Amino acid sequence: MSLSGRDAYRAELTALAEHDERIICLEADLGGKGHPFQSHHPDRFFNLGIAEAAMIDMAGGLAVAGYKPFVSTFAPFAVLRAAESLKLTLGYLGAGVTIVAPYAGVSGAWFGTTHHCLEDFAVVRSIPGVVIAAPHGEQEMRAVVRAAVTSGRPHYIRTGRNADYTSLPSADAQQSVNWEHAGHPDSVCLVSVGEEGTRLCLGAREQESDLAHGHLCYLDHEHLADAAADLSRAHRRFVVVEEHRPEGGIAEALGLLMPHCEIVGVNVGRQWSSEGGDHAEVMARLGFDLPAVLAAVRTAQDW
Amino acid sequence: MTKTIDSSTQLVRRARLARALVVDMAAGPRGCHLGGSLSVLDILIAAFHRADSDEGSVVVLSKGHAAAGLYAAMYVSGILHEDPVAHYGRAGHPYTGHPSPALPGVAFPTGSLGHGVAYAAGWALARKVAGSDGLGIAIAGDGELQEGLVWEACQIAAAKRLENFVLVVDRNGGQNDGLVDDISPMPGLAARFSAFGFDTAEVDGHDIPAISAILGHSRVGKGRPLAVIANTVKGKGIPPVEGKAASHYVSIDCARAATWKRMIR
């Protein structure tokens, strides 16, 4: 059984900190009890309380002093409540702070819109210098955390709540495109983003095995430009699947990077979710499900 | 402590030089936040002097709009090696109207109020984790205390017992649109910090030896962060603007600058 993205982050960071005394783990009261980093490295674990903006700025202070701070809080609070700290500390200052943001998309489900985050790509992608990753599965999350520790660059890492996802056969997160299935050049290519986007693309591939499928882990402009070059060399028609608003999302960005390609996006649209339900039910209500992906494939195939 | 007393005359001299530089920046093409730069100058001079006494202290001017005061204080303290007056606000130079980390000696970007307090607290936490000496000294305005982020950071500093975190409040009583007392008064300030779990001290913010003495006391073993409420005068040192809310942002010509510099006290 694989770990959820959140647990994989905690496990990997805890292991890395055994050999790197500069790693510091900060939480804003949403790390839960029994955090492995706290039990293994209590002198480098700090629950700073419900103070997201201060946490990110203090992480900036730690980074300038030579440490590698990893901070974690729910995506809506990290990206929207603490947006200015994100801009100044990770962007302008370029401090080597990593934000790990669970509860991205609508993974918060029945907790409601305050606990959803469908705007993070739009916000963080507009802040130059921040590496953005949306890993799928335990292995990819571990690889992204390792890379963040090594690089010293500011990172934003998006993940969901507690669901676990089976890692792709190749979990080399450093590839610009992880080709789960390269497919024929004339076939429609699914482009998966994030945990649920990847799950849906794999589901579509089960129904239509001829579809190509490229998975994107890193999503900042720098990485996406490389991915766009690889994608457009291999295919012409794309269906981009992401648990995000259409505006500021990855499909929109790829459209600008691949002006000669046909792209249709599958996303959660522009509604607000104000009903209960589990993650899958909320996504379906917002039009983000397998039928939507297959319908988008039909559209792309008709081009 | 001995070093502080012996050097007090030198520090006062630095402050006079720095005031003249600030006036010159007000006479530059952009003008500057004159009143707040002059109110905070003596605090900055004392804080840089304190930070110079060890390897591990940092001074963060959280009220970043007083950048002209910061640059002047850094120059007279030997942190900057070029006269900032010729470069302030000009293209091709990092002397922006709010401090940028692009300028050597500036560790953090400030100007959007509140952030500098949290940056300094983060620095203090780093020194604590490392088991090393050194203070994180933040200098905030009294108007700035209206920002929630300030109190988030103070809450954390007290909760984590960051005894090496020092927040100096430049209480000049003014803010952009008028007086703090008219807009959002903050009575009982020392009691507020005390209630948050801070040690507190109150000082004449233009008495450099007194500020230096407070900052020079060891914080080891205190177990609580320190808030220093420094009572200051907006526009301090230039009689025509002292205590005037209109001194918040000033642009003057060279003739007036020359007159004002002769009046510095």
Short mmCIF file of N, CA and C in Angstrom, two decimals, chain A residues 13-151:
data_model
loop_
_atom_site.label_atom_id
_atom_site.label_comp_id
_atom_site.label_asym_id
_atom_site.label_seq_id
_atom_site.Cartn_x
_atom_site.Cartn_y
_atom_site.Cartn_z
N LEU A 13 10.75 13.68 4.20
CA LEU A 13 11.47 14.78 4.84
C LEU A 13 12.10 14.31 6.16
N THR A 14 11.37 13.49 6.88
CA THR A 14 11.90 12.96 8.14
C THR A 14 13.16 12.14 7.89
N ALA A 15 13.12 11.34 6.83
CA ALA A 15 14.30 10.52 6.51
C ALA A 15 15.46 11.39 6.06
N LEU A 16 15.19 12.37 5.23
CA LEU A 16 16.27 13.23 4.73
C LEU A 16 16.92 14.02 5.87
N ALA A 17 16.12 14.38 6.85
CA ALA A 17 16.64 15.19 7.95
C ALA A 17 17.61 14.41 8.83
N GLU A 18 17.60 13.09 8.71
CA GLU A 18 18.58 12.29 9.45
C GLU A 18 20.00 12.66 9.03
N HIS A 19 20.14 13.05 7.77
CA HIS A 19 21.48 13.31 7.24
C HIS A 19 21.69 14.77 6.87
N ASP A 20 20.72 15.60 7.14
CA ASP A 20 20.86 17.01 6.80
C ASP A 20 20.30 17.84 7.96
N GLU A 21 21.20 18.34 8.76
CA GLU A 21 20.77 19.06 9.97
C GLU A 21 20.20 20.43 9.67
N ARG A 22 20.26 20.84 8.43
CA ARG A 22 19.72 22.16 8.10
C ARG A 22 18.22 22.12 7.78
N ILE A 23 17.66 20.93 7.68
CA ILE A 23 16.23 20.83 7.39
C ILE A 23 15.42 21.16 8.65
N ILE A 24 14.47 22.07 8.47
CA ILE A 24 13.56 22.47 9.55
C ILE A 24 12.14 22.22 9.07
N CYS A 25 11.29 21.74 9.94
CA CYS A 25 9.89 21.46 9.58
C CYS A 25 8.96 22.37 10.38
N LEU A 26 8.18 23.18 9.67
CA LEU A 26 7.24 24.09 10.32
C LEU A 26 5.81 23.70 9.95
N GLU A 27 4.93 23.79 10.91
CA GLU A 27 3.51 23.56 10.67
C GLU A 27 2.72 24.72 11.27
N ALA A 28 1.51 24.90 10.77
CA ALA A 28 0.63 25.95 11.28
C ALA A 28 -0.64 25.31 11.84
N ASP A 29 -0.42 24.37 12.72
CA ASP A 29 -1.51 23.72 13.46
C ASP A 29 -2.36 22.79 12.60
N LEU A 30 -1.86 22.40 11.43
CA LEU A 30 -2.62 21.45 10.62
C LEU A 30 -1.76 20.24 10.27
N GLY A 31 -0.73 20.02 11.07
CA GLY A 31 0.13 18.88 10.82
C GLY A 31 -0.37 17.60 11.48
N GLY A 32 -1.33 17.75 12.35
CA GLY A 32 -1.88 16.59 13.02
C GLY A 32 -0.96 16.06 14.11
N LYS A 33 -1.52 15.26 14.95
CA LYS A 33 -0.71 14.65 16.00
C LYS A 33 0.06 13.48 15.41
N GLY A 34 1.20 13.20 15.97
CA GLY A 34 1.98 12.05 15.51
C GLY A 34 2.77 12.33 14.25
N HIS A 35 3.12 13.58 14.01
CA HIS A 35 3.95 13.92 12.85
C HIS A 35 5.32 13.25 13.02
N PRO A 36 5.76 12.45 12.04
CA PRO A 36 7.02 11.71 12.24
C PRO A 36 8.22 12.62 12.41
N PHE A 37 8.19 13.79 11.78
CA PHE A 37 9.34 14.69 11.93
C PHE A 37 9.45 15.15 13.38
N GLN A 38 8.32 15.38 13.99
CA GLN A 38 8.32 15.85 15.38
C GLN A 38 8.92 14.81 16.30
N SER A 39 8.57 13.54 16.08
CA SER A 39 9.08 12.51 16.98
C SER A 39 10.55 12.19 16.72
N HIS A 40 10.99 12.33 15.46
CA HIS A 40 12.38 12.01 15.14
C HIS A 40 13.33 13.19 15.34
N HIS A 41 12.83 14.39 15.11
CA HIS A 41 13.70 15.58 15.19
C HIS A 41 12.99 16.69 15.96
N PRO A 42 12.70 16.45 17.23
CA PRO A 42 11.88 17.42 17.98
C PRO A 42 12.51 18.81 18.08
N ASP A 43 13.83 18.87 17.98
CA ASP A 43 14.49 20.18 18.09
C ASP A 43 14.42 20.97 16.79
N ARG A 44 13.93 20.34 15.73
CA ARG A 44 13.82 21.05 14.45
C ARG A 44 12.39 21.05 13.92
N PHE A 45 11.45 20.75 14.78
CA PHE A 45 10.03 20.77 14.40
C PHE A 45 9.33 21.84 15.22
N PHE A 46 8.60 22.70 14.53
CA PHE A 46 7.91 23.79 15.23
C PHE A 46 6.49 23.91 14.69
N ASN A 47 5.53 23.70 15.57
CA ASN A 47 4.15 24.06 15.24
C ASN A 47 3.99 25.52 15.67
N LEU A 48 3.93 26.41 14.71
CA LEU A 48 3.91 27.85 15.01
C LEU A 48 2.50 28.36 15.30
N GLY A 49 1.54 27.46 15.26
CA GLY A 49 0.17 27.90 15.53
C GLY A 49 -0.50 28.40 14.25
N ILE A 50 -1.69 28.93 14.41
CA ILE A 50 -2.53 29.28 13.26
C ILE A 50 -2.10 30.66 12.76
N ALA A 51 -1.05 30.67 11.99
CA ALA A 51 -0.43 31.94 11.59
C ALA A 51 0.37 31.69 10.31
N GLU A 52 -0.36 31.53 9.21
CA GLU A 52 0.26 31.07 7.97
C GLU A 52 1.25 32.07 7.40
N ALA A 53 0.84 33.34 7.35
CA ALA A 53 1.72 34.34 6.75
C ALA A 53 3.00 34.49 7.57
N ALA A 54 2.85 34.54 8.89
CA ALA A 54 4.03 34.65 9.75
C ALA A 54 4.91 33.42 9.59
N MET A 55 4.30 32.27 9.42
CA MET A 55 5.09 31.05 9.26
C MET A 55 5.96 31.13 8.01
N ILE A 56 5.39 31.58 6.91
CA ILE A 56 6.16 31.65 5.67
C ILE A 56 7.27 32.70 5.79
N ASP A 57 6.96 33.84 6.39
CA ASP A 57 8.00 34.86 6.57
C ASP A 57 9.09 34.37 7.52
N MET A 58 8.70 33.72 8.58
CA MET A 58 9.72 33.21 9.52
C MET A 58 10.58 32.15 8.83
N ALA A 59 9.96 31.39 7.95
CA ALA A 59 10.76 30.43 7.17
C ALA A 59 11.77 31.18 6.32
N GLY A 60 11.39 32.36 5.83
CA GLY A 60 12.34 33.19 5.10
C GLY A 60 13.52 33.58 5.97
N GLY A 61 13.22 33.93 7.22
CA GLY A 61 14.30 34.25 8.16
C GLY A 61 15.21 33.07 8.39
N LEU A 62 14.63 31.90 8.51
CA LEU A 62 15.42 30.68 8.70
C LEU A 62 16.28 30.39 7.47
N ALA A 63 15.70 30.58 6.29
CA ALA A 63 16.45 30.30 5.06
C ALA A 63 17.62 31.25 4.90
N VAL A 64 17.40 32.53 5.18
CA VAL A 64 18.49 33.50 5.07
C VAL A 64 19.60 33.16 6.07
N ALA A 65 19.22 32.58 7.20
CA ALA A 65 20.21 32.19 8.20
C ALA A 65 20.89 30.85 7.87
N GLY A 66 20.52 30.23 6.75
CA GLY A 66 21.23 29.03 6.30
C GLY A 66 20.49 27.72 6.43
N TYR A 67 19.25 27.78 6.86
CA TYR A 67 18.47 26.55 7.01
C TYR A 67 17.63 26.25 5.76
N LYS A 68 17.06 25.03 5.75
CA LYS A 68 16.18 24.60 4.66
C LYS A 68 14.79 24.38 5.24
N PRO A 69 14.01 25.41 5.39
CA PRO A 69 12.70 25.25 6.01
C PRO A 69 11.65 24.69 5.06
N PHE A 70 10.90 23.72 5.55
CA PHE A 70 9.73 23.19 4.85
C PHE A 70 8.52 23.58 5.69
N VAL A 71 7.57 24.24 5.08
CA VAL A 71 6.37 24.64 5.80
C VAL A 71 5.18 23.93 5.17
N SER A 72 4.20 23.62 5.97
CA SER A 72 3.02 22.96 5.43
C SER A 72 1.77 23.50 6.08
N THR A 73 0.84 23.82 5.24
CA THR A 73 -0.51 24.14 5.69
C THR A 73 -1.42 23.92 4.49
N PHE A 74 -2.72 23.94 4.71
CA PHE A 74 -3.64 23.66 3.62
C PHE A 74 -3.44 24.66 2.47
N ALA A 75 -3.62 24.18 1.27
CA ALA A 75 -3.35 25.01 0.08
C ALA A 75 -4.09 26.34 0.09
N PRO A 76 -5.37 26.40 0.44
CA PRO A 76 -6.04 27.70 0.41
C PRO A 76 -5.41 28.72 1.35
N PHE A 77 -4.90 28.25 2.46
CA PHE A 77 -4.32 29.18 3.43
C PHE A 77 -2.89 29.57 3.02
N ALA A 78 -2.17 28.62 2.45
CA ALA A 78 -0.79 28.92 2.02
C ALA A 78 -0.79 29.89 0.85
N VAL A 79 -1.69 29.68 -0.09
CA VAL A 79 -1.62 30.42 -1.35
C VAL A 79 -2.43 31.70 -1.32
N LEU A 80 -3.56 31.67 -0.66
CA LEU A 80 -4.45 32.84 -0.72
C LEU A 80 -4.32 33.70 0.53
N ARG A 81 -4.45 33.14 1.70
CA ARG A 81 -4.30 33.95 2.91
C ARG A 81 -2.88 34.51 3.01
N ALA A 82 -1.90 33.71 2.68
CA ALA A 82 -0.51 34.13 2.84
C ALA A 82 0.12 34.52 1.51
N ALA A 83 -0.71 34.97 0.58
CA ALA A 83 -0.20 35.22 -0.78
C ALA A 83 0.94 36.23 -0.80
N GLU A 84 0.82 37.27 -0.01
CA GLU A 84 1.87 38.30 -0.05
C GLU A 84 3.18 37.77 0.52
N SER A 85 3.10 36.95 1.54
CA SER A 85 4.32 36.34 2.08
C SER A 85 4.95 35.42 1.04
N LEU A 86 4.10 34.72 0.31
CA LEU A 86 4.59 33.85 -0.75
C LEU A 86 5.32 34.68 -1.81
N LYS A 87 4.69 35.78 -2.19
CA LYS A 87 5.30 36.65 -3.20
C LYS A 87 6.64 37.21 -2.72
N LEU A 88 6.64 37.76 -1.52
CA LEU A 88 7.85 38.45 -1.05
C LEU A 88 8.95 37.47 -0.65
N THR A 89 8.59 36.41 0.05
CA THR A 89 9.60 35.52 0.62
C THR A 89 10.12 34.52 -0.42
N LEU A 90 9.22 33.85 -1.11
CA LEU A 90 9.66 32.86 -2.10
C LEU A 90 10.01 33.53 -3.43
N GLY A 91 9.25 34.56 -3.79
CA GLY A 91 9.48 35.20 -5.07
C GLY A 91 10.58 36.24 -5.02
N TYR A 92 10.27 37.38 -4.42
CA TYR A 92 11.20 38.52 -4.45
C TYR A 92 12.50 38.21 -3.72
N LEU A 93 12.39 37.69 -2.52
CA LEU A 93 13.60 37.34 -1.77
C LEU A 93 14.27 36.09 -2.32
N GLY A 94 13.47 35.22 -2.94
CA GLY A 94 14.02 33.97 -3.49
C GLY A 94 14.55 33.04 -2.42
N ALA A 95 13.98 33.12 -1.24
CA ALA A 95 14.46 32.29 -0.13
C ALA A 95 14.15 30.82 -0.41
N GLY A 96 15.05 29.96 0.02
CA GLY A 96 14.88 28.53 -0.21
C GLY A 96 13.88 27.91 0.74
N VAL A 97 12.66 28.34 0.61
CA VAL A 97 11.56 27.85 1.43
C VAL A 97 10.70 26.94 0.58
N THR A 98 10.31 25.79 1.13
CA THR A 98 9.40 24.89 0.42
C THR A 98 8.06 24.88 1.13
N ILE A 99 7.01 25.15 0.37
CA ILE A 99 5.64 25.07 0.90
C ILE A 99 5.04 23.76 0.39
N VAL A 100 4.59 22.94 1.31
CA VAL A 100 3.88 21.72 0.92
C VAL A 100 2.42 21.93 1.30
N ALA A 101 1.56 21.88 0.29
CA ALA A 101 0.18 22.33 0.45
C ALA A 101 -0.82 21.22 0.17
N PRO A 102 -1.24 20.50 1.21
CA PRO A 102 -2.33 19.54 1.03
C PRO A 102 -3.67 20.26 0.93
N TYR A 103 -4.71 19.49 0.67
CA TYR A 103 -6.06 20.02 0.50
C TYR A 103 -6.18 20.87 -0.77
N ALA A 104 -5.30 20.63 -1.73
CA ALA A 104 -5.44 21.37 -2.99
C ALA A 104 -6.65 20.85 -3.76
N GLY A 105 -7.08 21.63 -4.75
CA GLY A 105 -8.27 21.27 -5.50
C GLY A 105 -9.47 21.26 -4.56
N VAL A 106 -10.36 20.29 -4.78
CA VAL A 106 -11.52 20.16 -3.89
C VAL A 106 -11.37 18.90 -3.04
N SER A 107 -10.13 18.54 -2.75
CA SER A 107 -9.91 17.34 -1.94
C SER A 107 -10.47 17.51 -0.53
N GLY A 108 -10.66 18.77 -0.12
CA GLY A 108 -11.32 19.02 1.17
C GLY A 108 -12.80 18.68 1.15
N ALA A 109 -13.35 18.50 -0.06
CA ALA A 109 -14.69 17.97 -0.30
C ALA A 109 -15.76 18.60 0.59
N TRP A 110 -16.35 17.81 1.51
CA TRP A 110 -17.50 18.27 2.29
C TRP A 110 -17.15 19.37 3.28
N PHE A 111 -15.86 19.61 3.49
CA PHE A 111 -15.50 20.71 4.38
C PHE A 111 -15.89 22.07 3.78
N GLY A 112 -16.07 22.10 2.48
CA GLY A 112 -16.61 23.31 1.86
C GLY A 112 -15.55 24.18 1.20
N THR A 113 -16.07 25.25 0.59
CA THR A 113 -15.23 26.09 -0.27
C THR A 113 -14.09 26.76 0.46
N THR A 114 -14.26 27.07 1.74
CA THR A 114 -13.15 27.68 2.48
C THR A 114 -11.93 26.77 2.50
N HIS A 115 -12.18 25.46 2.37
CA HIS A 115 -11.10 24.49 2.43
C HIS A 115 -10.76 23.92 1.05
N HIS A 116 -11.23 24.57 0.00
CA HIS A 116 -10.85 24.17 -1.36
C HIS A 116 -9.82 25.16 -1.89
N CYS A 117 -9.05 24.71 -2.84
CA CYS A 117 -8.10 25.64 -3.48
C CYS A 117 -8.00 25.29 -4.96
N LEU A 118 -8.73 26.06 -5.75
CA LEU A 118 -8.76 25.85 -7.20
C LEU A 118 -8.06 26.98 -7.93
N GLU A 119 -7.31 27.76 -7.20
CA GLU A 119 -6.69 28.95 -7.77
C GLU A 119 -5.17 28.96 -7.61
N ASP A 120 -4.62 27.90 -7.05
CA ASP A 120 -3.19 27.95 -6.68
C ASP A 120 -2.25 28.04 -7.86
N PHE A 121 -2.53 27.30 -8.94
CA PHE A 121 -1.62 27.41 -10.08
C PHE A 121 -1.62 28.85 -10.60
N ALA A 122 -2.80 29.43 -10.68
CA ALA A 122 -2.90 30.80 -11.21
C ALA A 122 -2.08 31.77 -10.37
N VAL A 123 -2.16 31.63 -9.06
CA VAL A 123 -1.44 32.55 -8.17
C VAL A 123 0.06 32.28 -8.20
N VAL A 124 0.44 31.03 -7.96
CA VAL A 124 1.86 30.75 -7.77
C VAL A 124 2.62 30.81 -9.09
N ARG A 125 1.97 30.41 -10.19
CA ARG A 125 2.66 30.50 -11.48
C ARG A 125 2.96 31.94 -11.87
N SER A 126 2.26 32.87 -11.27
CA SER A 126 2.50 34.28 -11.61
C SER A 126 3.62 34.88 -10.77
N ILE A 127 4.20 34.09 -9.89
CA ILE A 127 5.31 34.58 -9.04
C ILE A 127 6.60 34.00 -9.59
N PRO A 128 7.41 34.80 -10.25
CA PRO A 128 8.62 34.25 -10.88
C PRO A 128 9.57 33.64 -9.87
N GLY A 129 10.20 32.54 -10.29
CA GLY A 129 11.26 31.94 -9.50
C GLY A 129 10.83 30.81 -8.60
N VAL A 130 9.53 30.59 -8.48
CA VAL A 130 9.05 29.53 -7.59
C VAL A 130 8.86 28.24 -8.41
N VAL A 131 9.51 27.18 -7.97
CA VAL A 131 9.33 25.87 -8.61
C VAL A 131 8.00 25.29 -8.13
N ILE A 132 7.18 24.87 -9.07
CA ILE A 132 5.85 24.34 -8.72
C ILE A 132 5.78 22.87 -9.12
N ALA A 133 5.33 22.04 -8.20
CA ALA A 133 5.18 20.62 -8.50
C ALA A 133 3.83 20.13 -7.99
N ALA A 134 3.23 19.23 -8.75
CA ALA A 134 2.00 18.56 -8.31
C ALA A 134 2.21 17.07 -8.49
N PRO A 135 2.95 16.45 -7.59
CA PRO A 135 3.30 15.04 -7.76
C PRO A 135 2.10 14.12 -7.61
N HIS A 136 2.18 12.99 -8.30
CA HIS A 136 1.15 11.95 -8.23
C HIS A 136 1.78 10.69 -7.68
N GLY A 137 1.28 10.24 -6.56
CA GLY A 137 1.78 8.99 -5.99
C GLY A 137 2.97 9.20 -5.08
N GLU A 138 3.17 8.18 -4.25
CA GLU A 138 4.21 8.29 -3.22
C GLU A 138 5.61 8.51 -3.80
N GLN A 139 5.94 7.75 -4.83
CA GLN A 139 7.31 7.83 -5.35
C GLN A 139 7.62 9.21 -5.92
N GLU A 140 6.64 9.77 -6.63
CA GLU A 140 6.88 11.08 -7.22
C GLU A 140 6.98 12.15 -6.14
N MET A 141 6.13 12.07 -5.12
CA MET A 141 6.23 13.03 -4.02
C MET A 141 7.59 12.93 -3.34
N ARG A 142 8.03 11.74 -3.10
CA ARG A 142 9.35 11.58 -2.46
C ARG A 142 10.45 12.20 -3.34
N ALA A 143 10.35 11.96 -4.63
CA ALA A 143 11.38 12.50 -5.54
C ALA A 143 11.36 14.02 -5.54
N VAL A 144 10.17 14.60 -5.50
CA VAL A 144 10.06 16.07 -5.51
C VAL A 144 10.63 16.65 -4.21
N VAL A 145 10.35 16.01 -3.09
CA VAL A 145 10.87 16.51 -1.81
C VAL A 145 12.40 16.42 -1.80
N ARG A 146 12.93 15.32 -2.31
CA ARG A 146 14.40 15.18 -2.39
C ARG A 146 15.00 16.30 -3.24
N ALA A 147 14.35 16.55 -4.36
CA ALA A 147 14.87 17.60 -5.26
C ALA A 147 14.79 18.97 -4.60
N ALA A 148 13.75 19.20 -3.85
CA ALA A 148 13.61 20.50 -3.18
C ALA A 148 14.71 20.69 -2.14
N VAL A 149 15.02 19.64 -1.40
CA VAL A 149 16.09 19.72 -0.40
C VAL A 149 17.43 20.01 -1.08
N THR A 150 17.64 19.37 -2.21
CA THR A 150 18.93 19.51 -2.89
C THR A 150 19.09 20.87 -3.57
N SER A 151 18.01 21.35 -4.15
CA SER A 151 18.13 22.52 -5.04
C SER A 151 18.33 23.83 -4.27
#
